[in-house]
Short mmCIF file of C-alpha atoms in Angstrom, two decimals:
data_model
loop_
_atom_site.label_atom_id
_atom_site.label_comp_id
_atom_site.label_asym_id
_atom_site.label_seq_id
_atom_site.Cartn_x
_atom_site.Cartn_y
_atom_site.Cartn_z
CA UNK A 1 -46.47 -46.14 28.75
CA UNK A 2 -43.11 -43.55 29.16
CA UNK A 3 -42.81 -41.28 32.16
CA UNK A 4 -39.86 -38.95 30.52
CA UNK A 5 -37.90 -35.73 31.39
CA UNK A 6 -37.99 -32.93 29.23
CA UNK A 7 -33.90 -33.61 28.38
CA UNK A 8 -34.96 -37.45 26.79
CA UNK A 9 -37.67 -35.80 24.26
CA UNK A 10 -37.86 -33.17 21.29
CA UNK A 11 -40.74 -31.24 21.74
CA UNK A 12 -41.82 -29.20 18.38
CA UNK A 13 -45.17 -28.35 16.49
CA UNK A 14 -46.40 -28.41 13.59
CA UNK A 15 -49.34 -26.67 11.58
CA UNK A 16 -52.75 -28.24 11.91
CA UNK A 17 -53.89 -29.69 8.07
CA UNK A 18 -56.99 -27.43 8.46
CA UNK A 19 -57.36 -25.41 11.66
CA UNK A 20 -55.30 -21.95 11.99
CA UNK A 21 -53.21 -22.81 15.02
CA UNK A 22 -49.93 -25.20 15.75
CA UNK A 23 -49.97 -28.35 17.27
CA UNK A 24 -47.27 -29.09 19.75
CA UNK A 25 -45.85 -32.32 19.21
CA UNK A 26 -43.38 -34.78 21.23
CA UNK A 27 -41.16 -36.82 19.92
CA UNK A 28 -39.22 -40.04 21.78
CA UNK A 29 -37.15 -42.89 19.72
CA UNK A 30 -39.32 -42.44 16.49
CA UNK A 31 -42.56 -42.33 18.52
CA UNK A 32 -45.04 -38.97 18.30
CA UNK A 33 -46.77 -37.95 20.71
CA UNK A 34 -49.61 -35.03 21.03
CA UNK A 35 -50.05 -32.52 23.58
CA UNK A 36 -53.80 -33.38 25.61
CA UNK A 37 -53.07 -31.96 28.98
CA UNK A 38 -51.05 -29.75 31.21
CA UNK A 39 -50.74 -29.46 35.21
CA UNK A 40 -49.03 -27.09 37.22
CA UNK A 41 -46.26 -28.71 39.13
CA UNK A 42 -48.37 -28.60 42.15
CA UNK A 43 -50.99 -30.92 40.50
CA UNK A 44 -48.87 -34.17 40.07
CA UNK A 45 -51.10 -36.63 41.36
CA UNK A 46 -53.23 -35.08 39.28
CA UNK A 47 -51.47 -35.74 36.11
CA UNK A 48 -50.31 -39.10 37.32
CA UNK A 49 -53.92 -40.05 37.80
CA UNK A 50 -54.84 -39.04 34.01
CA UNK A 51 -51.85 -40.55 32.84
CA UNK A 52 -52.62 -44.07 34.71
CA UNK A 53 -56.51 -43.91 33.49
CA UNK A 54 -55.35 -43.32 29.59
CA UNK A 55 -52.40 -46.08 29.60
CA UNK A 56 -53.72 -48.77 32.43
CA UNK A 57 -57.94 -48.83 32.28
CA UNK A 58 -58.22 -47.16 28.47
CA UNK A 59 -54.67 -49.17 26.74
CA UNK A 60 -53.11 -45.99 25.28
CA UNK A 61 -49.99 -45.19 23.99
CA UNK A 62 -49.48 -41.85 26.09
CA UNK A 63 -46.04 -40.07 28.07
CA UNK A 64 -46.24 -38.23 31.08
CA UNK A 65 -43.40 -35.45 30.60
CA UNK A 66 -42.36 -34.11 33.57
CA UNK A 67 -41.18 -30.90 34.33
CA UNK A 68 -39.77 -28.63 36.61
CA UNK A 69 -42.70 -26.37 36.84
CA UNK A 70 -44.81 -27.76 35.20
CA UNK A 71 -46.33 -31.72 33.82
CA UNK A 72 -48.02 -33.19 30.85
CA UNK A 73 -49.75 -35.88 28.93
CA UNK A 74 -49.05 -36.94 25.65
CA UNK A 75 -50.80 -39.11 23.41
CA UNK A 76 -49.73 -41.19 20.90
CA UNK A 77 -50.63 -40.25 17.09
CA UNK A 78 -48.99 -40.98 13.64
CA UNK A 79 -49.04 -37.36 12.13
CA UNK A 80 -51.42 -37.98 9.07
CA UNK A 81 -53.84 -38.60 12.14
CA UNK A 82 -54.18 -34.96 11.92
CA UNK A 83 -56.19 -34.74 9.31
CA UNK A 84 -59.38 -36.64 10.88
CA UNK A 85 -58.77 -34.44 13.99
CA UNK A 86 -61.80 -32.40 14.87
#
């Protein structure tokens, strides 16, 4: 869907509805985003490859944030999605 750099998104968390730990959430022009994977810098194809299999073959909403050191996958939620989460 979005290949961004860090400077075009606002990347906060917020707490999970009923786990004990912080969700790290991306946000890009009223879109939110949720954190699935992250690839050391040297594993690009890598994260291009995950990022091409969620958006092209399974039709996700996801953005592939790169980063100096580092790159990662984001999928799409609306935040009350949280509370199904397992």
């Amino acid at each position: 869907m979005f290949i961004l750099k860090r400077q075009d998104v606002e990347i906060s968390s917020i707490q999970h509805p009923r786990k004990d730990q912080q969700v790290p959430i991306l946000s890009y022009q009223g879109q939110t985003f949720r954190l699935i994977s992250v690839f050391k810098a040297s594993q690009e194809e890598e994260a291009r490859a995950l990022w091409r299999e969620l958006t092209d073959n399974r039709g996700k909403a996801c953005v592939l944030l790169e980063e100096p050191e580092r790159f990662s996958v984001w999928g799409k939620i609306r935040l009350e999605q949280l509370d199904s989460d397992t």
